[in-house]
Each structure stands twice: as structure tokens, then as C-alpha cells.
XYZ file of C-alpha atoms in Angstrom:
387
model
C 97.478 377.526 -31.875
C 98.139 377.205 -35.511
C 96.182 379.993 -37.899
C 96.498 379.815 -41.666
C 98.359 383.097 -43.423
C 97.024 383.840 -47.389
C 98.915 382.697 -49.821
C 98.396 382.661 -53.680
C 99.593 379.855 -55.689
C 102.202 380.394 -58.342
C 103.690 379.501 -61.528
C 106.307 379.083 -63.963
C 109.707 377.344 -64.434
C 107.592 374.424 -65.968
C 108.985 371.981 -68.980
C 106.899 370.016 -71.116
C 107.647 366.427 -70.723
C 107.514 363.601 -74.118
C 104.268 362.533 -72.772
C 103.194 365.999 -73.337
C 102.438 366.861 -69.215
C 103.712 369.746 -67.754
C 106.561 369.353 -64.903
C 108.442 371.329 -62.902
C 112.323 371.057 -62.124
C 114.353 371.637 -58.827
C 117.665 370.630 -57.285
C 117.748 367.895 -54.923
C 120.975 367.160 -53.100
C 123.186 367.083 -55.964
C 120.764 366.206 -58.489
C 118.007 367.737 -60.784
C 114.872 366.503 -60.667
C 111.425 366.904 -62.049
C 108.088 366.542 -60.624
C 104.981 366.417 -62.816
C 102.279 368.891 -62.532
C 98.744 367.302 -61.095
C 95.997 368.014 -63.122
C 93.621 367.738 -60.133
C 95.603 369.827 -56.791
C 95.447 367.974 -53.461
C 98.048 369.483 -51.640
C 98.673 372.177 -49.557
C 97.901 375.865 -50.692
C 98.757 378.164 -47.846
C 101.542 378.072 -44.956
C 100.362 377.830 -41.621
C 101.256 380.558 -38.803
C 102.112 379.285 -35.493
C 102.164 381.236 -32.133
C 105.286 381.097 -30.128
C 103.667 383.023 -27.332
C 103.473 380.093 -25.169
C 106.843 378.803 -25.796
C 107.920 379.097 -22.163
C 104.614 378.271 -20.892
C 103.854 374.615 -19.115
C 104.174 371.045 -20.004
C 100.531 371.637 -21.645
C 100.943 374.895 -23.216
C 104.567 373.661 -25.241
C 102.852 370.581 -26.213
C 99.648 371.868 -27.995
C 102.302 374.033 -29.891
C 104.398 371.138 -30.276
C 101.056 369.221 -32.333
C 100.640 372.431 -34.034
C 104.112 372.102 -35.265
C 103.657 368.453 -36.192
C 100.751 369.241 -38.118
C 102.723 371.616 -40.599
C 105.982 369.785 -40.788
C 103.670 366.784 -41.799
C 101.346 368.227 -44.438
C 103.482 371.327 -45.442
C 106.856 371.148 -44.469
C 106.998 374.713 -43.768
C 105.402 377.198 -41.446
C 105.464 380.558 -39.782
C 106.000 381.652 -36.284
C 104.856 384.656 -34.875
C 105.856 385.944 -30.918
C 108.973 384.391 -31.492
C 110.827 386.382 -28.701
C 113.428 388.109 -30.919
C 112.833 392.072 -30.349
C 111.912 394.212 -33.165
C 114.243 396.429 -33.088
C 117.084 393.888 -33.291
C 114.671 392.622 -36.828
C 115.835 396.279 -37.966
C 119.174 396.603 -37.107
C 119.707 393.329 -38.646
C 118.113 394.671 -42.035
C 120.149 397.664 -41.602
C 123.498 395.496 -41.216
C 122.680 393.773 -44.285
C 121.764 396.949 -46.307
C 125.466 398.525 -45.329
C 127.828 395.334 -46.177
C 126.555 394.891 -49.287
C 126.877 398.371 -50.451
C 130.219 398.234 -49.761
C 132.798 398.050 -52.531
C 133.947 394.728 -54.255
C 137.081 394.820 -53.029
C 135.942 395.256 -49.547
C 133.435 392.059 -49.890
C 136.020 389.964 -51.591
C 138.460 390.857 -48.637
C 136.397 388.098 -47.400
C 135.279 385.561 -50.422
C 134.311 382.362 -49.667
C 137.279 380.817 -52.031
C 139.793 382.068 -49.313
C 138.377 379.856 -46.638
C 138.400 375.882 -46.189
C 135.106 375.399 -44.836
C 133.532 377.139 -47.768
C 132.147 380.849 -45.456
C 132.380 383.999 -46.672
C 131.286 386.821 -49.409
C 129.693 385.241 -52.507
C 129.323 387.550 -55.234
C 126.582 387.363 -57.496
C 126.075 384.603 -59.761
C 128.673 382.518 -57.677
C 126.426 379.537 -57.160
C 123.922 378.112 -59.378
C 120.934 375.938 -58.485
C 119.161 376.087 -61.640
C 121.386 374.719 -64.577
C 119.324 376.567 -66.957
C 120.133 379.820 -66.115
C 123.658 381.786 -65.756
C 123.059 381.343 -62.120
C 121.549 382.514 -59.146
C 121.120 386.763 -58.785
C 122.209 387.502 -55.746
C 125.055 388.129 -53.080
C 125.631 385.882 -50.036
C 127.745 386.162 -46.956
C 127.939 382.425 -44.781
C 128.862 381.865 -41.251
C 128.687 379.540 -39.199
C 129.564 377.030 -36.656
C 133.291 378.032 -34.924
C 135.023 375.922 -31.519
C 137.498 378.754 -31.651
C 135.194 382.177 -32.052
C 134.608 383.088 -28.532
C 131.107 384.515 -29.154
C 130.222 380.665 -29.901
C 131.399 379.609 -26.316
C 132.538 376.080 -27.254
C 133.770 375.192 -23.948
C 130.906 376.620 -21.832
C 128.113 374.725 -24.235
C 129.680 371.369 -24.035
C 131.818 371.206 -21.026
C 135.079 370.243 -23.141
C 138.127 371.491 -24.474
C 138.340 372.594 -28.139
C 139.237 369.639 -30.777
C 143.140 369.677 -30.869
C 142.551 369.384 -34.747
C 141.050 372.312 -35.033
C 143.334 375.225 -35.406
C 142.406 377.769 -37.671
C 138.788 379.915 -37.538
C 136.268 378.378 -39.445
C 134.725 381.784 -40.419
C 136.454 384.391 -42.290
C 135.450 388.387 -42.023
C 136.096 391.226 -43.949
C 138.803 393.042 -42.028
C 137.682 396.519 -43.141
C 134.373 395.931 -41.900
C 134.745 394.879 -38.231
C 130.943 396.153 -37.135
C 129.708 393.130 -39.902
C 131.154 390.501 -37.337
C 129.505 392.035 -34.608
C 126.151 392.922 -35.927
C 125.684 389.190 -37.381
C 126.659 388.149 -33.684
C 124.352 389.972 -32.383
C 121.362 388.172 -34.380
C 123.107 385.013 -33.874
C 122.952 385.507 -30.125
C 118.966 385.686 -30.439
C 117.793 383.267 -32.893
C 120.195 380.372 -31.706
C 118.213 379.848 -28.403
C 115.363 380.413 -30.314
C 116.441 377.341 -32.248
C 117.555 375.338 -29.718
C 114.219 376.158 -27.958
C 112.174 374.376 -31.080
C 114.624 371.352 -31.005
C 112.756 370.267 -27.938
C 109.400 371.311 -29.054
C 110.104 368.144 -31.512
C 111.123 366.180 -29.183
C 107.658 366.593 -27.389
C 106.394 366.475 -31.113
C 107.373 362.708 -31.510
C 105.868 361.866 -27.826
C 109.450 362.163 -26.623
C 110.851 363.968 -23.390
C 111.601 367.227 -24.686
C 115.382 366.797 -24.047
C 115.666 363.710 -25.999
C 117.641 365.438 -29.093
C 119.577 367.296 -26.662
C 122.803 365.215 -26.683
C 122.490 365.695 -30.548
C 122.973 369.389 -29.958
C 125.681 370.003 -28.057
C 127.876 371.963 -30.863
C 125.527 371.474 -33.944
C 126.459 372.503 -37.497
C 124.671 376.179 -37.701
C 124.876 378.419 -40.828
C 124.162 382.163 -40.969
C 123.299 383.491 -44.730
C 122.736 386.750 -45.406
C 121.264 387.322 -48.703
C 120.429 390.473 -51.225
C 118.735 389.579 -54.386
C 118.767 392.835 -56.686
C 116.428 394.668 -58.611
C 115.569 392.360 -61.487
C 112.594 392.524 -64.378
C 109.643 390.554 -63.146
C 109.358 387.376 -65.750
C 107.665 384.215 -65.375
C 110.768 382.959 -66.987
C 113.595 380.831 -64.916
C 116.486 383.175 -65.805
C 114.637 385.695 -63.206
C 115.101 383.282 -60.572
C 117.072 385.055 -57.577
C 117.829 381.414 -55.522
C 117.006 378.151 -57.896
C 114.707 375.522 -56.830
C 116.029 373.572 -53.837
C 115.463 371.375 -50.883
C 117.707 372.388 -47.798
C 120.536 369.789 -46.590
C 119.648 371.532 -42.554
C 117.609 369.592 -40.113
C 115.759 372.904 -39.434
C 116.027 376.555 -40.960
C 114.278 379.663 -39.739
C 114.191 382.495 -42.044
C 114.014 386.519 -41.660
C 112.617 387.772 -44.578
C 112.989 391.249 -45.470
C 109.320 393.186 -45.057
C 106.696 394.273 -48.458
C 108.616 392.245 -50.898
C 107.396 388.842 -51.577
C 109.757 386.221 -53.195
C 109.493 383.052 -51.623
C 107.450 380.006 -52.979
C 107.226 376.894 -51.532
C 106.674 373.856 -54.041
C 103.528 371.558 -53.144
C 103.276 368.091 -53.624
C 100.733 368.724 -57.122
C 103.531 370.377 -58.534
C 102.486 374.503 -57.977
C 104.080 376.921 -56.323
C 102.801 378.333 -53.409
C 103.720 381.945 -52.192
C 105.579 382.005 -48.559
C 105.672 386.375 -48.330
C 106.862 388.002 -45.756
C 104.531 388.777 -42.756
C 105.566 391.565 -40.457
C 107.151 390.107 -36.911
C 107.148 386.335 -38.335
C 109.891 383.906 -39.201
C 109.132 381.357 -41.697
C 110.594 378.169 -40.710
C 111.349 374.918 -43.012
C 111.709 371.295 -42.831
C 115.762 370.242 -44.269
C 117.003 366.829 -45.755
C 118.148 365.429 -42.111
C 114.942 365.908 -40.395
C 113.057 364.338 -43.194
C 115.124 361.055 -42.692
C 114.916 360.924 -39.040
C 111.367 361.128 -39.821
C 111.140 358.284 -42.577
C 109.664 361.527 -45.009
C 106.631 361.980 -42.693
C 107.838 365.610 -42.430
C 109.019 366.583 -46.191
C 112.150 368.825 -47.009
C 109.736 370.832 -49.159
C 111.523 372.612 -52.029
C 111.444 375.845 -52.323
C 113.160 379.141 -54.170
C 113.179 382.735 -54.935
C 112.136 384.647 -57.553
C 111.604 388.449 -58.022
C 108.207 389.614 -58.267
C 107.848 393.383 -57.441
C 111.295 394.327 -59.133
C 112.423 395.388 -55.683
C 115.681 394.906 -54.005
C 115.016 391.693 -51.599
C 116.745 390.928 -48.452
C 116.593 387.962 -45.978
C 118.437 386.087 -43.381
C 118.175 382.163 -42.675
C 119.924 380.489 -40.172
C 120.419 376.687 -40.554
C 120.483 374.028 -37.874
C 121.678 370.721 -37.967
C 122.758 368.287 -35.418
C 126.511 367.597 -34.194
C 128.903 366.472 -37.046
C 129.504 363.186 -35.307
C 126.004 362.310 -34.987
C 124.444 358.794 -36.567
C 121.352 359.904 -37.775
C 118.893 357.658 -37.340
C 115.156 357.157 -38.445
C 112.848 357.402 -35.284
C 111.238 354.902 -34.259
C 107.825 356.350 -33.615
C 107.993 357.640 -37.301
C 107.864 353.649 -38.350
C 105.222 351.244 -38.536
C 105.455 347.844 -37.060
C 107.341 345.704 -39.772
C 107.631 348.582 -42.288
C 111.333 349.000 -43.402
C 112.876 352.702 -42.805
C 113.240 354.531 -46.302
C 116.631 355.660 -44.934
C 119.325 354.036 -43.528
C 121.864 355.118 -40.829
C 124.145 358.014 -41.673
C 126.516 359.782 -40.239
C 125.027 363.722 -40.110
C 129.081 365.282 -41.184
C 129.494 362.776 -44.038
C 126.315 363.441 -45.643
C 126.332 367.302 -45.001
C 130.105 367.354 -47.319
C 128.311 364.979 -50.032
C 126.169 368.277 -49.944
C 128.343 370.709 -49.617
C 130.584 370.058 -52.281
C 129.052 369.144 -55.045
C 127.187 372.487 -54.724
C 130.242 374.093 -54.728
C 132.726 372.989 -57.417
C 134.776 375.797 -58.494
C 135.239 376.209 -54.344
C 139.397 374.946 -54.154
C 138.027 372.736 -51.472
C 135.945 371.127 -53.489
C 138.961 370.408 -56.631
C 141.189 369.463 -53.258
C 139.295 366.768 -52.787
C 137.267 366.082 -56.462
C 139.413 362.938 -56.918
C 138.911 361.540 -53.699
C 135.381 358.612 -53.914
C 132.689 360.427 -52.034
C 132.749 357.487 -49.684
C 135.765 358.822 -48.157
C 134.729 361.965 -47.910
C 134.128 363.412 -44.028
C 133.582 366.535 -42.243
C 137.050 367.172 -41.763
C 138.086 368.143 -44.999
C 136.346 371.554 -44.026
C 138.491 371.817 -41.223
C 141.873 371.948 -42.480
């Protein structure tokens, strides 16, 4: 069953509009938006916590925490889960990982950098990307990986039953070569929170009233991202320029998130316009809605934005992993999540064109990106990373 965790509205980042209300400004897709400030809050303050314990349990068991789940994805659009099934002592080798790549040298990082690959993975140094216009951009380092048919430790063959795509020839991850344990280690996570994932794709299935291997042909090889992240030690302001990750809503259908223990960061922005805090809790995950699941919902479950900013001055690590269906996937809104005669907000789409009308506008300094800058959006597709 669902319980609710504490959690302390916030502040901060707000503009003052002409007609003299206060509103607050995020990044959405590849465009900033603003959304005024209620004067009287209705929406959600805290994040619920869900127990996982039952996960394996019977048809019963999975579907009360199936409700539970559609419950927070509905009015919150984010949520914790606690007895997840991933061992505590791979939560602090995984921390520990993270603490030794990115105390290694530049050089050794950049062996790596994300410019050097197609499909955008790899070592971002700080202030690489930038969410936030207003600030010199965001305060921290990132590593990405993620979904590979050639990487053996992703099985390709064994999870679908076919041979790799004959277009396909080249990794789509890159690793630092002096660093051969980093690989390994992130491998080693992957290996637990992927079935995890997979696990809560067919909790909402039995969600929506569905059997719960209806999104399982969706899934066969889905788009996956691993991002390691270290925010440094930065002054504690209420001001935007101490922003570690700029307000955001995530282009994912589902991300779970390992946040680093005793230093809060995350807030979650609610629907009156105030930030709500999301800290860590001790053998929890905090799991969000992304852009893809909101439309095959018809926005009943909201791609809440969200970001980080430094609030105890501490050094802040975290690790989400991003899940999103198969690149050749038409995305659809469900039809359970329409009401008889109402017209779906979103229309069909295929899930690899719209993740690249994410993906690159985000990143336009990236030499895929200028590759293809020229090139009408339209046109775009999901093999441009692959190449």
C-alpha cells in the first residue's frame, strides 16, 4: 500500500509577470515555459511511498499495488518505492563507482566525451548542457549509457529472438578506455534495475485494467538511458544560477532514480506553481512520470517537472535510469484513458521520431546535432543516432 513520505514545499526561480503575478519557468521539450504561481495551493504537497514488497506476489497482491501506482502517477506524477528488490550493498557499490570516475582526471573523462559518439553517450563535463537559459548552465558532470544491439551484456538476440539490425555497426556507447571497471560497475546496476523496470511496465498494464503483458511487445529492445550524475559543492542561494539540473520534464516513458543518501536536492513542481521537495529516503527509488507516458495517457498521468538545486552545500550524487518503449513503436493514446466522444489531446507518434526532436535540440553544440541542424525536423528519425 501507498504511505505518504514528508516533504516541505519550496521556492525560488520565480519571475514577475506584466500583470504583476509571480510565475515560475521550466523547460519543456524544447521550449521554455512559465507557469503562474496560485495564490490559493490545491495541488499536491508530498510524494507518495509505495511498497514493492508484493511485487511478485498474486494476481491480487500486484494489482492493489498497481492502483496504488495509478493513484500517484495521476495526482503527482511521481512517487517512491521502497522493497524494490535491488540489494543494498549493490546501492553502495554503485555510489562508490560514481565517487571514483569522477575523481578521475579530465583527460581520463574526456577519453570518453559525449562529442566523440553519434548517439550523443558519454562524459559530460560540467556546464555542458543547459536547461535553464538564465544561467551559464547546469553544475554538474554526467556520464550516459544506454541502449546497445551490439554490447553483449544487453543480450539483443536472447531478449527478442532476432538477429542484430544489419544497419547497426558500430557500439552505441562509448567508455573510457583507461577506466575499464566503469563499464563493468554501471553493468552491474544495469543488470538489477532493468528487470526492476520491466517488472513495473506490467504493473501499468494491470494499472489501465489491461492484462499485465499488454505493453510487452512494446518492450522488446526499448530505448534505456543510464545517467550518472555529480553535482558539486555549490553556495546555497535561492537564486537560479545555483541550480545543479534546470527545470525540466523528462522525454522517458518511465524513470527510476537512485539518489545519493542525507543530501536533499530534488523538487518536484506542483500544479499551483511551488516546489515540492522529493529527498532522498534511505533504501527507496523515486520514480517519475516522462513525456511518452503522459500521451499514451491523454495527460491523466502528468510528466511533472522537476530539477535540482543545492541546498546543504554538499557534493550530490544520483543515478536515473530512463525507460522508453521500442524506437519503432506508434505511440498511441489508450483507450481507457479517453472518454466516450472526447478527442485524444495527442495524436499518433512514432516513439524514435519524437525522442530525436528531443534529443537534439537539447543538445546543439553535439556534431550530431549541426550534422543534421539543416535537415526539417520532420525528417528527422532515430537513425541519425545510429550512424
Amino acid at each position: 500500500m501507498a504511505e505518504v513520505a514528508s516533504a516541505i514545499p519550496g521556492s525560488g526561480n520565480l519571475g514577475i509577470a506584466r500583470d504583476g503575478a509571480e510565475h515560475v519557468y521550466f523547460h519543456s521539450g524544447s521550449e521554455a515555459t512559465y507557469r503562474k504561481v496560485s495564490e490559493k495551493a490545491s495541488g499536491f504537497t508530498t510524494i507518495p511511498t509505495i511498497d514493492l514488497t508484493d511485487l511478485d506476489g498474486t494476481a491480487a497482491q500486484r494489482k492493489a499495488i498497481a492502483d496504488d501506482i495509478y493513484k500517484a502517477c495521476h495526482e503527482c506524477g511521481f512517487f517512491y518505492v521502497k522493497n524494490h528488490g535491488i540489494p543494498q550493498e549493490i546501492v553502495v557499490e554503485t555510489f562508490q563507482l560514481l565517487k571514483n570516475f569522477f575523481a578521475l582526471d579530465l583527460d581520463s573523462k574526456m577519453d570518453a566525451h559525449v562529442q566523440k559518439n553519434p548517439a550523443i553517450r558519454g562524459y559530460e563535463p560540467m556546464l555542458e548542457t543547459k536547461l535553464d537559459p538564465r544561467t551559464q548552465g547546469d553544475i554538474k558532470e554526467a556520464f550516459t549509457m544506454g541502449d546497445c544491439v551490439i554490447e553483449p551484456e544487453q543480450d539483443y538476440v536472447g531478449r527478442t529472438g532476432k538477429q542484430r539490425p544489419a544497419h547497426i555497426t558500430q557500439p552505441q556507447n562509448i567508455w573510457p578506455e583507461k577506466a575499464p571497471w566503469w563499464r563493468d560497475g554501471l553493468y552491474k546496476y544495469y543488470h538489477h534495475v532493468f528487470p526492476l523496470a520491466m517488472k513495473l511496465v506490467q504493473i501499468f498494464a494491470l494499472a489501465f485494467g489491461m492484462e499485465e503483458t499488454a505493453f510487452d511487445k512494446h518492450f522488446q529492445f526499448p530505448i534505456t538511458g543510464m545517467r550518472p550524475l555529480y553535482y558539486p559543492p555549490t553556495p546555497v542561494t535561492e537564486d537560479a544560477a545555483s541550480v545543479g539540473l534546470g527545470a525540466h520534464a523528462d522525454f522517458s516513458w518511465l524513470t527510476l532514480v537512485l539518489q545519493g543518501e542525507n543530501v536533499p536536492a530534488l523538487e518536484v513542481l506542483n500544479p499551483d506553481g511551488i516546489w515540492v521537495d522529493a529527498p532522498p529516503i534511505p533504501g527507496t527509488l523515486v520514480c517519475n512520470v516522462g513525456q511518452y507516458l503522459e500521451r499514451q495517457t491523454n495527460g491523466l498521468f502528468p510528466a511533472t517537472v522537476h530539477r535540482v538545486r543545492n541546498k546543504t552545500g554538499q557534493e550530490r550524487y544520483s543515478l536515473p535510469f530512463f525507460l522508453t518503449m521500442d524506437p519503432d513503436v506508434e505511440l498511441d493514446v489508450l483507450d481507457c484513458c479517453v472518454e466516450q466522444g472526447e478527442v485524444p489531446s495527442y495524436e499518433r507518434i512514432n516513439v524514435g521520431d519524437l525522442y530525436i526532436r528531443r534529443v537534439l535540440p537539447a543538445r546543439k553544440k553535439h556534431p550530431t546535432s549541426i550534422k543534421y541542424r539543416d535537415v526539417p525536423q520532420d525528417q528527422w528519425s532515430y537513425r541519425m543516432l545510429l550512424s
